[in-house]
Amino acid sequence: MTTTALITGANKGIGYETARALAARGITVLVGARDPGRGAAAVAKLRAEGADAAEVQLDVTDAASIATAAAHIDERFGALDILVNNAGIAGSFGAPSQTDLAVLREVYETNVFGVVAVTNAMLPLLRRAPAARIVNVSSEVGSIAMMMDRDGPMWQAAAVPYPSAKTALTMVTAMYAKELWDTPIKVNAANPGYCATDFNAHSGFRTAEQGAEVSVHLATLPADGPTGQHWGYRWGATDGAEYGIVAW
Ligand code: NAP
C-alpha cells in the first residue's frame, strides 16, 4: 500500500530535505510549492535520485490553492498518511517597539493561519489513513522558556513577529493533539535547530538535512510514540542530550 506525505514549502531548504529523506524510506512524497516552476524543479531533482515524487501547487495563504490541493490528493490517493506543515517565513527581526504590523500579519498568515488552514483541509484525508502523522515545523525561537533564559543562546534575540508566531504554532499543535487524542493520529511540533538555508542567509550551524531528520522522526513515529510535544534539537542543552523535548 502506498504511504503518502505532503510537505508544504518543499521546493527548497528543510522542506526539500524532508521530502528527500521520506522518499528514501519508500514514501510517496507530494512536494508542496507555491511556485509551480520551483516545485517542478524540486520534483525533477528528487525523481533523478529515484524518489516517487509529485508536485502539488500549494500556497498556504491562499484558500483556493489549499482546496485544490486537497481535492487533487483526494482524487489521486483518497487518503494522506503524513502532513508536514513546513512552509514558513521569517519576516523581519527588529525591536518589539518598532514592529511593523504589516510584517506581523504576513508572518502570522503563513506560519500560523496557513498551518490551521492546510491542516483543516487535509484532516478528512488524514483521518482516512490508518495512523496519520502531522508535523508542524516550529522553532526553539518560539520557546518562551529558552527566550527568557538569560544564560541561554536565545537571550540576545528579541522580535515580535517570528518568535511569537512560532509560540502560537506550538500551542496550535497542542490543541490539535488534544482534539485527536483518542485517534491514531499524532500531532507534534518539530524544532529543526538553526540550519543553514535561504531563510537565514545560510548562517545556521546545522545543515538542512539535519533539520529534516527531526521532521522525519516525528512523521514516522510508531504507534506508541508521543503526541502534543515540541521535540527536536536542543541548542544549549547542558545535560548532553542533543535531541529531546523542547521547553514550551
Ligand atoms: P527556506 O529555505 O526559506 O524555505 C521555506 C519554504 O517555505 C520555501 O519552500 C518557501 O517557498 C516556502 N513558503 C514560504 N511561504 C509560503 C507560502 N505562503 N506557501 C507555500 N510555501 C511557502 O526556509 P527553511 O529554513 O527551510 O525553513 C523551513 C521551516 O523551518 C520554516 O517553517 C522555518 O520557520 C522553520 N525553521 C527554520 C530554521 C532554520 O534555522 N532554517 C530553524 C527553526 C525553524 P518559496 O521558495 O516559494 O519562497
Coordinates of N, CA, C and O in Angstrom, one line a residue, residues 27-153:
I27 N 8.5 6.3 0.9 CA 7.2 7.0 1.0 C 7.0 7.9 -0.3 O 8.0 8.5 -0.8
T28 N 5.8 7.9 -0.8 CA 5.5 8.8 -2.0 C 5.3 10.2 -1.4 O 4.5 10.5 -0.6
V29 N 6.2 11.1 -2.0 CA 6.2 12.5 -1.4 C 5.5 13.4 -2.4 O 5.8 13.5 -3.6
L30 N 4.6 14.2 -1.8 CA 3.9 15.3 -2.5 C 4.6 16.6 -2.2 O 4.5 17.0 -1.0
V31 N 5.2 17.2 -3.1 CA 6.1 18.3 -2.9 C 5.2 19.6 -3.0 O 4.9 20.0 -4.1
G32 N 4.9 20.1 -1.8 CA 4.1 21.4 -1.8 C 5.0 22.6 -2.2 O 6.0 22.7 -1.6
A33 N 4.5 23.3 -3.2 CA 5.3 24.5 -3.6 C 4.4 25.6 -4.1 O 3.4 25.2 -4.8
R34 N 4.6 26.8 -3.6 CA 3.6 27.8 -4.1 C 3.9 28.2 -5.5 O 3.0 28.7 -6.2
D35 N 5.1 28.1 -6.0 CA 5.5 28.4 -7.3 C 5.7 27.2 -8.2 O 6.5 26.3 -7.9
P36 N 4.8 27.0 -9.2 CA 4.9 25.7 -10.0 C 6.3 25.4 -10.6 O 6.7 24.3 -10.6
G37 N 6.9 26.4 -11.0 CA 8.3 26.2 -11.6 C 9.3 25.7 -10.6 O 10.0 24.7 -10.8
R38 N 9.3 26.3 -9.4 CA 10.2 25.8 -8.4 C 9.8 24.4 -7.9 O 10.7 23.6 -7.6
G39 N 8.5 24.2 -7.8 CA 8.0 22.9 -7.4 C 8.5 21.8 -8.4 O 9.0 20.7 -8.1
A40 N 8.3 22.1 -9.7 CA 8.6 21.1 -10.8 C 10.1 20.9 -10.7 O 10.6 19.7 -10.9
A41 N 10.9 21.9 -10.5 CA 12.4 21.7 -10.5 C 12.8 20.8 -9.3 O 13.6 19.9 -9.4
A42 N 12.1 21.0 -8.2 CA 12.4 20.1 -7.0 C 12.0 18.7 -7.3 O 12.8 17.8 -6.9
V43 N 10.9 18.5 -7.9 CA 10.4 17.2 -8.2 C 11.3 16.5 -9.1 O 11.7 15.3 -9.0
A44 N 11.8 17.2 -10.1 CA 12.7 16.6 -11.1 C 14.0 16.2 -10.4 O 14.5 15.1 -10.7
K45 N 14.5 17.0 -9.5 CA 15.7 16.6 -8.7 C 15.5 15.3 -7.9 O 16.3 14.4 -7.8
L46 N 14.4 15.3 -7.2 CA 14.0 14.1 -6.4 C 13.9 12.9 -7.2 O 14.4 11.8 -6.8
R47 N 13.2 13.0 -8.3 CA 13.0 11.8 -9.2 C 14.3 11.3 -9.8 O 14.5 10.1 -9.9
A48 N 15.2 12.2 -10.0 CA 16.5 11.8 -10.6 C 17.3 11.0 -9.6 O 18.1 10.2 -9.9
E49 N 16.9 11.1 -8.3 CA 17.5 10.3 -7.2 C 16.7 9.0 -7.0 O 17.0 8.3 -6.0
G50 N 15.6 8.8 -7.7 CA 14.8 7.6 -7.6 C 13.6 7.8 -6.7 O 12.9 6.8 -6.4
A51 N 13.3 9.0 -6.3 CA 12.1 9.3 -5.4 C 10.8 9.1 -6.2 O 10.8 9.5 -7.4
D52 N 9.8 8.7 -5.5 CA 8.5 8.7 -6.0 C 7.9 10.0 -5.6 O 7.4 10.2 -4.4
A53 N 8.0 11.0 -6.4 CA 7.7 12.4 -6.0 C 6.7 13.0 -7.0 O 6.8 12.8 -8.2
A54 N 5.8 13.8 -6.5 CA 4.9 14.6 -7.4 C 4.7 16.0 -6.8 O 4.8 16.2 -5.6
E55 N 4.4 16.9 -7.7 CA 4.3 18.3 -7.3 C 2.8 18.6 -6.9 O 1.9 18.1 -7.6
V56 N 2.6 19.4 -5.9 CA 1.3 19.8 -5.5 C 1.4 21.4 -5.3 O 2.1 21.8 -4.4
Q57 N 0.8 22.1 -6.2 CA 0.8 23.6 -6.1 C 0.1 24.0 -4.8 O -1.1 23.6 -4.7
L58 N 0.8 24.6 -4.0 CA 0.1 24.9 -2.7 C 0.8 26.2 -2.0 O 1.9 26.2 -1.6
D59 N -0.1 27.2 -2.1 CA 0.3 28.5 -1.3 C -0.5 28.4 0.0 O -1.8 28.5 -0.1
V60 N 0.1 28.3 1.1 CA -0.6 28.1 2.4 C -1.4 29.3 2.8 O -2.2 29.2 3.7
T61 N -1.2 30.4 2.1 CA -2.0 31.6 2.4 C -3.2 31.8 1.5 O -3.9 32.8 1.5
D62 N -3.4 30.9 0.6 CA -4.4 31.0 -0.5 C -5.4 29.9 -0.4 O -5.1 28.7 -0.6
A63 N -6.6 30.2 0.1 CA -7.7 29.2 0.4 C -8.0 28.4 -0.9 O -8.2 27.2 -0.8
A64 N -8.0 29.0 -2.0 CA -8.4 28.3 -3.3 C -7.3 27.3 -3.6 O -7.6 26.1 -4.0
S65 N -6.0 27.7 -3.4 CA -4.9 26.8 -3.7 C -4.9 25.6 -2.7 O -4.7 24.4 -3.1
I66 N -5.3 25.8 -1.5 CA -5.4 24.7 -0.5 C -6.5 23.8 -0.8 O -6.3 22.5 -0.8
A67 N -7.6 24.3 -1.2 CA -8.8 23.5 -1.5 C -8.5 22.6 -2.8 O -8.8 21.4 -2.8
T68 N -7.8 23.2 -3.7 CA -7.5 22.5 -5.0 C -6.5 21.4 -4.6 O -6.6 20.2 -5.1
A69 N -5.5 21.7 -3.8 CA -4.5 20.7 -3.4 C -5.2 19.5 -2.7 O -4.9 18.3 -3.0
A70 N -6.1 19.8 -1.8 CA -6.8 18.7 -1.0 C -7.6 17.8 -2.0 O -7.6 16.6 -1.9
A71 N -8.3 18.5 -2.9 CA -9.2 17.8 -3.9 C -8.3 16.9 -4.8 O -8.6 15.7 -5.1
H72 N -7.1 17.4 -5.2 CA -6.2 16.7 -6.0 C -5.7 15.4 -5.3 O -5.7 14.3 -5.9
I73 N -5.3 15.6 -4.0 CA -4.8 14.4 -3.3 C -5.9 13.4 -3.0 O -5.7 12.2 -3.1
D74 N -7.1 13.9 -2.8 CA -8.3 13.0 -2.6 C -8.5 12.2 -3.8 O -8.7 10.9 -3.7
E75 N -8.5 12.9 -4.9 CA -8.8 12.2 -6.2 C -7.7 11.1 -6.5 O -8.0 10.0 -7.0
R76 N -6.5 11.5 -6.3 CA -5.4 10.6 -6.7 C -5.1 9.5 -5.7 O -4.8 8.4 -6.1
F77 N -5.2 9.8 -4.4 CA -4.8 8.8 -3.4 C -6.0 8.4 -2.4 O -5.9 7.4 -1.8
G78 N -6.9 9.3 -2.2 CA -8.1 9.0 -1.3 C -7.8 9.2 0.1 O -8.7 9.1 1.0
A79 N -6.5 9.4 0.5 CA -6.1 9.5 1.9 C -4.7 10.1 1.9 O -4.0 10.2 0.9
L80 N -4.3 10.5 3.1 CA -3.0 11.1 3.3 C -2.4 10.6 4.6 O -3.1 10.7 5.7
D81 N -1.2 10.1 4.6 CA -0.6 9.5 5.8 C 0.2 10.5 6.6 O 0.2 10.4 7.9
I82 N 0.8 11.4 5.9 CA 1.7 12.3 6.7 C 1.5 13.8 6.1 O 1.5 14.0 4.9
L83 N 1.4 14.7 7.0 CA 1.3 16.1 6.6 C 2.5 16.8 7.4 O 2.5 16.8 8.7
V84 N 3.4 17.4 6.7 CA 4.4 18.2 7.3 C 4.2 19.7 7.0 O 4.4 20.1 5.8
N85 N 3.7 20.4 8.0 CA 3.5 21.9 7.8 C 4.8 22.5 8.0 O 5.2 22.9 9.1
N86 N 5.5 22.7 6.9 CA 6.9 23.2 6.9 C 7.1 24.6 6.4 O 8.0 25.3 6.9
A87 N 6.2 25.0 5.5 CA 6.4 26.3 4.9 C 6.4 27.4 6.0 O 5.6 27.4 6.9
G88 N 7.3 28.3 5.9 CA 7.4 29.4 6.8 C 8.2 30.6 6.3 O 9.0 30.4 5.4
I89 N 8.0 31.7 6.9 CA 8.7 32.9 6.5 C 9.3 33.5 7.8 O 8.7 33.4 8.9
A90 N 10.4 34.3 7.7 CA 11.0 34.9 8.8 C 10.4 36.3 9.1 O 10.5 36.7 10.3
G91 N 9.9 37.0 8.1 CA 9.6 38.4 8.3 C 10.8 39.1 8.6 O 11.9 38.7 8.3
S92 N 10.7 40.2 9.3 CA 11.9 41.0 9.7 C 12.1 41.0 11.2 O 11.1 41.0 11.9
F93 N 13.3 40.9 11.6 CA 13.6 41.0 13.0 C 14.0 42.4 13.4 O 14.8 43.0 12.8
G94 N 13.4 42.9 14.5 CA 13.8 44.2 15.0 C 13.2 44.4 16.4 O 12.4 43.5 16.9
A95 N 13.5 45.5 17.0 CA 13.0 45.7 18.4 C 11.5 45.6 18.4 O 10.8 46.1 17.5
P96 N 10.9 45.0 19.4 CA 9.4 44.9 19.5 C 8.7 46.2 19.4 O 7.7 46.3 18.8
S97 N 9.3 47.3 19.9 CA 8.7 48.6 19.9 C 8.7 49.1 18.5 O 7.9 50.1 18.2
Q98 N 9.4 48.5 17.6 CA 9.4 49.0 16.2 C 8.7 48.1 15.2 O 8.8 48.1 14.0
T99 N 7.9 47.2 15.8 CA 7.2 46.2 15.0 C 6.3 46.8 13.9 O 5.5 47.7 14.2
D100 N 6.5 46.3 12.7 CA 5.7 46.7 11.6 C 4.5 45.7 11.5 O 4.7 44.5 11.3
L101 N 3.3 46.3 11.7 CA 2.1 45.4 11.8 C 1.9 44.7 10.5 O 1.3 43.6 10.5
A102 N 2.3 45.2 9.3 CA 2.1 44.5 8.1 C 2.9 43.3 8.1 O 2.5 42.2 7.6
V103 N 4.2 43.4 8.6 CA 5.0 42.2 8.6 C 4.5 41.2 9.6 O 4.4 40.0 9.4
L104 N 4.0 41.7 10.7 CA 3.4 40.8 11.8 C 2.3 40.0 11.2 O 2.2 38.7 11.3
R105 N 1.4 40.7 10.4 CA 0.2 40.0 9.8 C 0.7 38.9 8.7 O 0.2 37.8 8.7
E106 N 1.7 39.3 8.0 CA 2.2 38.5 6.9 C 2.8 37.2 7.5 O 2.6 36.1 7.0
V107 N 3.6 37.3 8.6 CA 4.2 36.2 9.2 C 3.1 35.3 9.8 O 3.2 34.0 9.7
Y108 N 2.1 35.9 10.5 CA 1.1 35.0 11.0 C 0.3 34.3 9.9 O -0.2 33.2 10.1
E109 N 0.0 35.0 8.8 CA -0.8 34.4 7.7 C -0.1 33.1 7.3 O -0.8 32.1 7.0
T110 N 1.2 33.2 7.1 CA 1.9 32.0 6.6 C 2.2 31.0 7.8 O 1.8 29.8 7.6
N111 N 2.8 31.4 8.9 CA 3.3 30.5 9.9 C 2.3 30.0 10.8 O 2.5 29.0 11.5
V112 N 1.1 30.7 10.9 CA 0.1 30.2 11.9 C -1.2 29.9 11.1 O -1.7 28.8 11.1
F113 N -1.8 30.9 10.5 CA -3.1 30.7 9.8 C -3.0 29.7 8.7 O -3.9 28.9 8.5
G114 N -1.8 29.7 8.0 CA -1.6 28.8 6.9 C -1.6 27.4 7.4 O -2.2 26.5 6.8
V115 N -1.0 27.1 8.6 CA -1.0 25.8 9.1 C -2.4 25.3 9.5 O -2.7 24.2 9.2
V116 N -3.1 26.2 10.1 CA -4.5 25.8 10.5 C -5.3 25.5 9.3 O -6.1 24.5 9.2
A117 N -5.2 26.4 8.3 CA -6.0 26.2 7.0 C -5.6 24.9 6.3 O -6.5 24.1 5.9
V118 N -4.3 24.6 6.2 CA -3.9 23.4 5.5 C -4.3 22.2 6.3 O -4.8 21.2 5.7
T119 N -4.1 22.2 7.6 CA -4.4 21.1 8.4 C -5.9 20.8 8.3 O -6.3 19.6 8.2
N120 N -6.8 21.8 8.4 CA -8.2 21.5 8.4 C -8.6 21.0 7.0 O -9.5 20.1 7.0
A121 N -8.0 21.5 6.0 CA -8.3 21.0 4.6 C -7.9 19.5 4.5 O -8.6 18.7 3.8
M122 N -6.8 19.1 5.1 CA -6.2 17.8 4.9 C -6.8 16.8 5.9 O -6.6 15.6 5.7
L123 N -7.4 17.3 7.0 CA -7.8 16.3 8.1 C -8.7 15.2 7.6 O -8.5 14.1 8.0
P124 N -9.7 15.5 6.7 CA -10.5 14.4 6.3 C -9.7 13.3 5.6 O -10.0 12.1 5.8
L125 N -8.7 13.7 4.9 CA -7.8 12.7 4.2 C -6.9 12.0 5.2 O -6.6 10.8 5.1
L126 N -6.4 12.8 6.2 CA -5.5 12.2 7.2 C -6.3 11.2 8.1 O -5.8 10.1 8.5
R127 N -7.6 11.5 8.3 CA -8.4 10.5 9.1 C -8.7 9.2 8.4 O -8.9 8.2 9.0
R128 N -8.6 9.3 7.1 CA -8.8 8.1 6.3 C -7.6 7.2 6.2 O -7.6 6.0 5.8
A129 N -6.4 7.7 6.6 CA -5.2 6.9 6.7 C -5.2 6.0 8.0 O -5.9 6.4 8.9
P130 N -4.5 4.9 8.0 CA -4.6 4.1 9.2 C -4.0 4.8 10.5 O -4.6 4.6 11.5
A131 N -3.0 5.5 10.4 CA -2.4 6.2 11.6 C -1.6 7.4 11.1 O -0.4 7.3 11.0
A132 N -2.3 8.5 10.8 CA -1.6 9.6 10.2 C -0.7 10.4 11.2 O -0.9 10.2 12.5
R133 N 0.2 11.1 10.7 CA 1.1 11.9 11.5 C 1.1 13.3 11.0 O 1.2 13.5 9.7
I134 N 1.0 14.3 11.9 CA 1.1 15.7 11.5 C 2.3 16.3 12.2 O 2.4 16.2 13.4
V135 N 3.1 17.0 11.4 CA 4.3 17.6 12.0 C 4.3 19.1 11.6 O 4.1 19.5 10.5
N136 N 4.3 19.9 12.7 CA 4.3 21.4 12.5 C 5.7 21.9 12.7 O 6.2 21.7 13.9
V137 N 6.3 22.4 11.7 CA 7.7 22.8 11.9 C 7.8 24.2 12.7 O 7.4 25.2 12.2
S138 N 8.1 24.1 14.0 CA 8.1 25.2 14.8 C 9.6 25.7 15.0 O 10.4 25.6 14.1
S139 N 10.0 26.1 16.2 CA 11.3 26.6 16.4 C 11.6 26.8 17.9 O 10.7 27.1 18.6
E140 N 12.9 26.6 18.2 CA 13.3 27.0 19.6 C 13.1 28.5 19.8 O 12.9 28.9 21.0
V141 N 13.0 29.3 18.7 CA 12.8 30.7 18.9 C 11.4 31.0 19.4 O 11.1 32.0 20.0
G142 N 10.5 30.0 19.3 CA 9.2 30.1 19.8 C 9.1 29.6 21.3 O 8.0 29.6 21.9
S143 N 10.2 29.1 21.8 CA 10.1 28.6 23.2 C 10.3 29.8 24.2 O 11.3 30.4 24.2
I144 N 9.2 30.0 24.9 CA 9.3 31.2 25.9 C 10.4 30.9 26.9 O 11.1 31.8 27.3
A145 N 10.5 29.6 27.4 CA 11.5 29.3 28.4 C 12.9 29.6 27.9 O 13.7 30.2 28.6
M146 N 13.2 29.2 26.6 CA 14.5 29.5 26.1 C 14.7 31.0 25.9 O 15.8 31.5 26.1
M147 N 13.7 31.7 25.4 CA 13.9 33.1 25.1 C 14.2 33.9 26.4 O 14.8 34.9 26.4
M148 N 13.6 33.4 27.5 CA 13.8 34.1 28.8 C 14.9 33.6 29.6 O 15.1 34.0 30.8
D149 N 15.7 32.7 29.1 CA 16.9 32.2 29.8 C 18.1 33.1 29.6 O 18.7 33.1 28.5
R150 N 18.4 33.8 30.6 CA 19.5 34.9 30.4 C 20.8 34.2 30.1 O 21.7 34.9 29.5
D151 N 21.0 32.9 30.4 CA 22.3 32.3 30.1 C 22.2 31.4 28.9 O 23.2 30.8 28.5
G152 N 21.1 31.4 28.2 CA 20.9 30.6 27.0 C 21.2 31.3 25.7 O 21.4 32.5 25.7
P153 N 21.3 30.6 24.6 CA 21.6 31.1 23.3 C 20.6 32.1 22.7 O 20.9 32.8 21.8

